[in-house]
Coordinates of C-alpha atoms and ligand atoms in Angstrom, one line a residue:
M1029 CA -0.2 0.0 0.5
S1030 CA 1.2 3.1 -0.8
L1031 CA 1.9 6.1 2.3
E1032 CA 1.8 9.0 -0.7
T1033 CA -1.3 11.5 0.4
R1034 CA -4.3 10.6 -2.0
V1035 CA -5.7 13.3 -3.5
E1036 CA -8.1 11.5 -6.3
T1037 CA -11.5 11.8 -5.3
E1038 CA -13.7 9.2 -6.7
G1039 CA -16.3 10.7 -9.0
D1040 CA -13.4 13.5 -9.6
D1041 CA -13.3 14.6 -13.4
R1042 CA -16.6 14.3 -15.0
V1043 CA -19.5 15.7 -16.5
L1044 CA -23.1 15.0 -14.7
P1045 CA -25.8 15.3 -16.2
F1046 CA -30.1 15.2 -13.7
Q1047 CA -33.2 16.0 -14.4
I1048 CA -35.3 16.8 -11.1
E1049 CA -38.0 14.7 -11.5
A1050 CA -41.0 17.5 -10.3
S1051 CA -40.6 20.0 -13.5
A1052 CA -38.6 17.7 -15.9
L1053 CA -35.6 20.4 -15.8
R1054 CA -31.9 19.5 -17.0
G1055 CA -29.0 20.7 -15.8
R1056 CA -25.8 19.5 -15.2
V1057 CA -23.2 18.8 -12.4
V1058 CA -18.6 19.7 -13.6
R1059 CA -16.7 18.3 -10.9
M1060 CA -12.9 18.6 -11.7
G1061 CA -9.7 17.6 -9.2
P1062 CA -6.8 15.5 -10.9
L1063 CA -7.8 17.5 -14.3
L1064 CA -6.9 20.4 -13.1
D1065 CA -3.2 19.9 -11.8
E1066 CA -2.7 17.9 -15.1
V1067 CA -3.3 21.4 -16.1
L1068 CA -1.6 23.8 -14.4
R1069 CA 1.6 22.1 -13.3
H1070 CA 3.1 23.0 -17.1
H1071 CA 2.9 26.8 -16.1
A1072 CA 3.3 28.3 -13.2
Y1073 CA 0.5 31.0 -12.7
P1074 CA -0.1 33.6 -10.5
K1075 CA -3.0 31.9 -8.3
P1076 CA -5.1 34.6 -9.8
V1077 CA -5.1 33.4 -13.1
A1078 CA -4.8 29.5 -11.8
E1079 CA -8.3 30.2 -10.4
R1080 CA -9.4 31.6 -13.2
L1081 CA -8.3 29.5 -15.8
A1082 CA -9.7 26.4 -13.3
E1083 CA -13.3 27.8 -13.6
M1084 CA -13.4 28.1 -17.4
L1085 CA -12.3 24.8 -17.3
A1086 CA -15.4 23.5 -15.3
L1087 CA -17.2 26.1 -17.7
A1088 CA -16.2 25.3 -21.0
A1089 CA -17.3 21.4 -20.1
L1090 CA -20.1 22.5 -18.5
L1091 CA -21.3 24.0 -21.5
S1092 CA -20.0 21.8 -24.0
G1093 CA -22.5 19.8 -22.8
A1094 CA -26.0 21.8 -24.0
L1095 CA -25.0 21.5 -27.5
K1096 CA -24.7 18.0 -29.4
F1097 CA -21.3 18.3 -31.7
E1098 CA -18.3 15.8 -32.5
G1099 CA -14.8 18.4 -32.6
V1100 CA -13.8 21.0 -30.6
F1101 CA -15.6 23.7 -27.6
T1102 CA -13.9 26.5 -26.6
L1103 CA -13.9 28.8 -25.0
Q1104 CA -12.2 32.2 -24.5
I1105 CA -11.6 35.5 -23.2
K1106 CA -9.7 38.4 -24.6
G1107 CA -9.6 41.8 -22.7
D1108 CA -7.4 44.9 -22.5
G1109 CA -6.5 44.0 -18.6
P1110 CA -4.0 42.1 -16.6
V1111 CA -4.9 39.2 -18.6
K1112 CA -4.8 39.4 -22.3
L1113 CA -6.4 35.6 -23.3
M1114 CA -7.8 32.6 -21.3
V1115 CA -8.9 30.0 -23.3
A1116 CA -10.8 26.6 -22.2
D1117 CA -11.5 23.7 -24.8
V1118 CA -13.0 20.0 -24.8
T1119 CA -13.3 17.3 -27.3
S1120 CA -16.3 16.1 -27.7
A1121 CA -13.8 12.8 -26.5
G1122 CA -13.1 14.4 -23.2
H1123 CA -10.1 15.6 -23.4
M1124 CA -9.3 19.3 -22.7
R1125 CA -6.4 22.2 -22.1
G1126 CA -6.1 25.4 -21.2
Y1127 CA -3.9 28.2 -21.0
A1128 CA -3.9 32.3 -20.1
Q1129 CA -1.7 35.0 -21.9
F1130 CA -0.6 38.0 -18.9
D1131 CA 1.2 40.8 -18.0
A1132 CA 2.8 39.5 -14.8
A1133 CA 3.8 42.9 -13.6
A1134 CA 0.1 43.3 -13.8
V1135 CA -1.5 40.8 -11.9
A1136 CA 1.4 40.6 -9.4
A1137 CA -0.1 45.0 -9.1
L1138 CA -3.4 43.4 -8.3
G1139 CA -2.0 42.2 -5.1
T1140 CA -2.9 39.4 -2.7
G1141 CA -6.5 39.7 -1.0
P1142 CA -9.5 38.7 -2.5
A1143 CA -10.0 36.9 -5.6
P1144 CA -10.1 40.4 -8.5
S1145 CA -13.5 40.5 -10.2
V1146 CA -13.6 39.8 -13.8
P1147 CA -13.0 43.4 -15.2
R1148 CA -10.3 43.8 -12.9
L1149 CA -8.1 40.9 -14.0
F1150 CA -9.2 41.7 -17.6
G1151 CA -10.7 45.2 -17.8
A1152 CA -13.1 45.4 -21.3
G1153 CA -12.8 42.2 -23.9
Y1154 CA -15.3 39.6 -25.0
L1155 CA -16.7 36.2 -24.3
A1156 CA -16.4 34.1 -27.5
L1157 CA -17.5 30.0 -26.9
T1158 CA -16.9 28.6 -30.6
V1159 CA -17.8 25.0 -32.0
D1160 CA -15.5 23.7 -34.4
Q1161 CA -16.3 20.3 -36.4
G1162 CA -13.8 20.1 -38.2
A1163 CA -13.4 21.6 -42.0
H1164 CA -16.3 20.9 -44.0
T1165 CA -18.3 22.0 -41.6
E1166 CA -19.7 25.1 -40.2
R1167 CA -18.1 27.2 -37.1
Y1168 CA -20.7 28.1 -34.3
Q1169 CA -19.2 31.6 -32.7
G1170 CA -21.7 33.0 -29.8
I1171 CA -19.9 36.4 -28.8
V1172 CA -20.9 38.7 -25.6
E1173 CA -19.1 41.4 -24.4
L1174 CA -18.0 41.1 -21.1
T1175 CA -20.8 42.0 -18.2
G1176 CA -20.3 41.6 -14.6
A1177 CA -17.9 40.8 -12.0
T1178 CA -18.2 37.0 -11.7
L1179 CA -17.7 34.3 -15.0
A1180 CA -20.8 32.6 -14.2
E1181 CA -22.3 36.7 -14.2
C1182 CA -20.2 36.7 -18.0
V1183 CA -22.1 33.4 -19.4
H1184 CA -25.1 35.0 -18.0
G1185 CA -25.2 37.5 -20.2
Y1186 CA -23.9 35.2 -23.1
F1187 CA -27.4 33.5 -21.9
R1188 CA -29.5 36.9 -22.3
Q1189 CA -28.7 37.3 -26.1
S1190 CA -28.6 33.1 -26.7
E1191 CA -32.4 32.8 -28.1
Q1192 CA -32.3 29.3 -27.4
L1193 CA -31.2 28.4 -24.2
E1194 CA -32.5 29.9 -20.7
A1195 CA -30.4 28.6 -17.9
A1196 CA -28.3 29.5 -15.3
V1197 CA -24.2 28.0 -14.1
M1198 CA -22.8 28.8 -11.3
V1199 CA -18.9 27.8 -11.0
A1200 CA -16.3 27.6 -8.1
A1201 CA -12.7 26.5 -7.8
R1202 CA -9.8 26.2 -4.9
A1203 CA -6.3 27.2 -4.8
P1204 CA -3.9 24.0 -3.3
A1205 CA -4.3 24.4 0.4
G1206 CA -0.9 25.4 1.6
G1207 CA 0.2 26.2 -2.1
G1208 CA 2.1 24.1 -4.0
N1209 CA 0.2 23.0 -7.4
R1210 CA -1.2 19.9 -6.2
G1211 CA -4.9 19.1 -5.2
W1212 CA -6.7 22.1 -7.4
R1213 CA -10.1 21.9 -6.9
A1214 CA -13.2 23.4 -9.6
G1215 CA -17.0 22.3 -9.7
A1216 CA -19.8 24.0 -11.9
L1217 CA -23.3 23.6 -11.6
M1218 CA -26.4 24.7 -14.4
L1219 CA -30.0 24.4 -14.4
Q1220 CA -31.2 25.2 -18.8
R1221 CA -35.2 25.0 -20.1
L1222 CA -36.7 25.0 -22.5
P1223 CA -39.6 27.3 -23.9
T1224 CA -42.5 25.8 -22.8
E1225 CA -45.2 26.2 -25.2
G1226 CA -49.1 25.7 -24.2
T1227 CA -52.2 27.6 -22.1
E1228 CA -50.8 31.2 -19.6
L1229 CA -51.4 28.7 -17.0
V1230 CA -48.8 26.1 -18.3
R1231 CA -46.4 28.4 -18.8
D1232 CA -47.5 30.2 -15.7
D1233 CA -46.3 27.5 -13.4
A1234 CA -43.3 27.2 -15.6
D1235 CA -42.0 30.2 -15.2
E1236 CA -42.6 28.9 -11.2
A1237 CA -41.1 26.2 -11.1
W1238 CA -38.2 27.6 -12.6
R1239 CA -37.9 30.8 -10.2
H1240 CA -38.6 27.5 -7.6
A1241 CA -34.7 25.3 -8.5
L1242 CA -33.2 28.4 -9.0
I1243 CA -33.8 29.7 -5.3
L1244 CA -32.7 25.5 -4.3
M1245 CA -29.7 25.4 -7.1
S1246 CA -28.3 29.1 -5.4
S1247 CA -28.5 28.1 -2.0
C1248 CA -24.9 26.0 -3.2
S1249 CA -22.1 27.1 -1.5
P1250 CA -18.8 27.8 -3.7
A1251 CA -17.3 24.8 -0.5
E1252 CA -19.8 22.9 -1.7
L1253 CA -19.3 22.5 -5.0
T1254 CA -15.4 22.2 -5.2
S1255 CA -16.2 19.8 -1.8
A1256 CA -13.5 16.8 -2.1
D1257 CA -15.8 14.9 0.1
L1258 CA -19.3 15.8 -1.2
P1259 CA -20.5 13.6 -4.5
A1260 CA -21.7 14.6 -6.8
E1261 CA -25.0 12.8 -6.6
D1262 CA -25.2 13.6 -3.0
L1263 CA -24.6 17.6 -3.8
L1264 CA -28.1 17.6 -6.6
F1265 CA -29.3 14.5 -3.3
R1266 CA -28.2 17.9 -1.3
L1267 CA -29.9 20.5 -3.4
F1268 CA -32.7 19.2 -5.2
H1269 CA -34.1 16.0 -3.1
E1270 CA -37.3 17.7 -2.6
D1271 CA -38.3 18.0 -6.2
G1272 CA -36.9 14.5 -7.1
V1273 CA -33.6 14.3 -8.5
R1274 CA -32.4 11.6 -11.7
V1275 CA -28.8 11.9 -13.3
F1276 CA -27.9 9.7 -15.9
R1277 CA -24.2 8.5 -17.4
D1278 CA -21.2 10.9 -16.6
H1279 CA -19.1 11.5 -19.1
A1280 CA -15.6 11.5 -18.0
L1281 CA -12.6 14.3 -18.8
E1282 CA -9.2 13.9 -19.3
A1283 CA -6.5 16.8 -20.0
R1284 CA -5.0 15.8 -22.5
C1285 CA -3.0 18.3 -24.8
R1286 CA -3.7 18.2 -29.6
C1287 CA -0.4 19.5 -30.2
S1288 CA 1.9 17.0 -32.1
R1289 CA 4.9 17.2 -34.2
E1290 CA 3.4 16.5 -37.3
R1291 CA 0.1 19.8 -36.4
V1292 CA 3.2 21.9 -35.6
E1293 CA 5.5 20.5 -38.8
R1294 CA 1.8 21.6 -40.7
V1295 CA 2.4 25.0 -39.5
L1296 CA 6.2 26.5 -40.1
E1297 CA 5.0 24.3 -44.3
A1298 CA 3.0 27.5 -44.1
L1299 CA 5.5 30.1 -43.4
P1300 CA 7.5 31.8 -45.8
Q1301 CA 11.3 30.5 -45.9
Q1302 CA 13.2 33.9 -44.9
D1303 CA 10.4 34.3 -41.7
L1304 CA 11.8 30.1 -41.0
E1305 CA 15.1 31.5 -41.0
E1306 CA 14.4 34.5 -39.0
M1307 CA 13.0 31.8 -36.2
K1308 CA 15.9 29.8 -36.0
V1309 CA 18.1 30.0 -32.5
E1310 CA 22.3 29.0 -33.0
G1311 CA 20.6 26.7 -36.2
E1312 CA 17.1 25.6 -34.8
V1313 CA 13.9 26.2 -34.4
V1314 CA 11.9 25.8 -31.2
V1315 CA 8.4 25.6 -30.7
T1316 CA 6.7 25.5 -27.4
C1317 CA 3.4 24.7 -27.4
E1318 CA 0.3 26.5 -25.6
F1319 CA -1.2 24.6 -23.8
C1320 CA 1.2 21.9 -22.6
S1321 CA 4.6 23.6 -22.8
R1322 CA 5.7 20.5 -24.9
V1323 CA 8.5 21.7 -26.9
Y1324 CA 9.4 20.9 -30.7
R1325 CA 12.6 21.7 -31.9
F1326 CA 13.5 21.4 -36.0
G1327 CA 17.7 21.5 -36.9
D1328 CA 18.6 23.1 -39.9
S1329 CA 18.3 19.6 -42.0
E1330 CA 14.6 19.6 -41.0
I1331 CA 14.2 23.7 -41.5
A1332 CA 15.2 22.7 -44.7
A1333 CA 13.1 19.7 -45.8
L1334 CA 9.6 21.3 -44.5
A1335 CA 11.0 24.6 -46.7
K1336 CA 11.1 21.9 -49.8
S1337 CA 8.1 20.2 -49.5
Ligands
ZN2127 ZN1 0.0 20.7 -26.2

């Protein structure tokens, strides 16, 4: 038996869909643990950046579950504040990755107090949701201005603009106690409703059921959302048991980057010869994946071969 502290919890890194029986409202819970450690260990992000990226990963998994797609779902924020770019993506197979670009001095200047709000961290900018299903399909993209103090509020801004989806989300992330980079936690919860058809009475009942479910949902605390000791099923029971709650088959999530030497080669092949020459440092072109920090090196002869093909 290993004496190493077990950080993983049974049932982490997954999306669990559910239905509230009394109202037939659908939702999903996302729970993340080891996946976050794996994504974040490749970077040395300051805490406010790492925390928001953990939330972005949980939100990407949560929102992607609302769509039927084969390919890649991407959640991205671009801003003019200390953090310029934050990206989290998830494939239909549940493979996830993410990264951030930021001004280290500007992030440090925010101090070590409570987590900075979205406007302080990202400035003015936008949130984009993209679904890419490959070369021969149309890309879907939804874009909304960043409005709100939290990432959840920004996502609500997107829902308000979207005609199909009436939904609410909660998200929370928690850094490892005592620092270090193992033991990250994140959780997210989403409820959604479909347009109600029928008489005014039916619609009133549906509105009432929606408001009631939102109240139950809002009683969920960040500690419960990120808890390693409260399985997702138990959390749902705690929140919605009075209306009955049924869970469906869960989907596993895993930290896995899609970069490869072949993909990097294709990018380099597309560059003019002169650009490749200018990228050389001591006779080598070195490309580092922004998502996973893997390093790809190309020597003189390899560069010459790429330029010819
Ligand atoms: Zn990579």
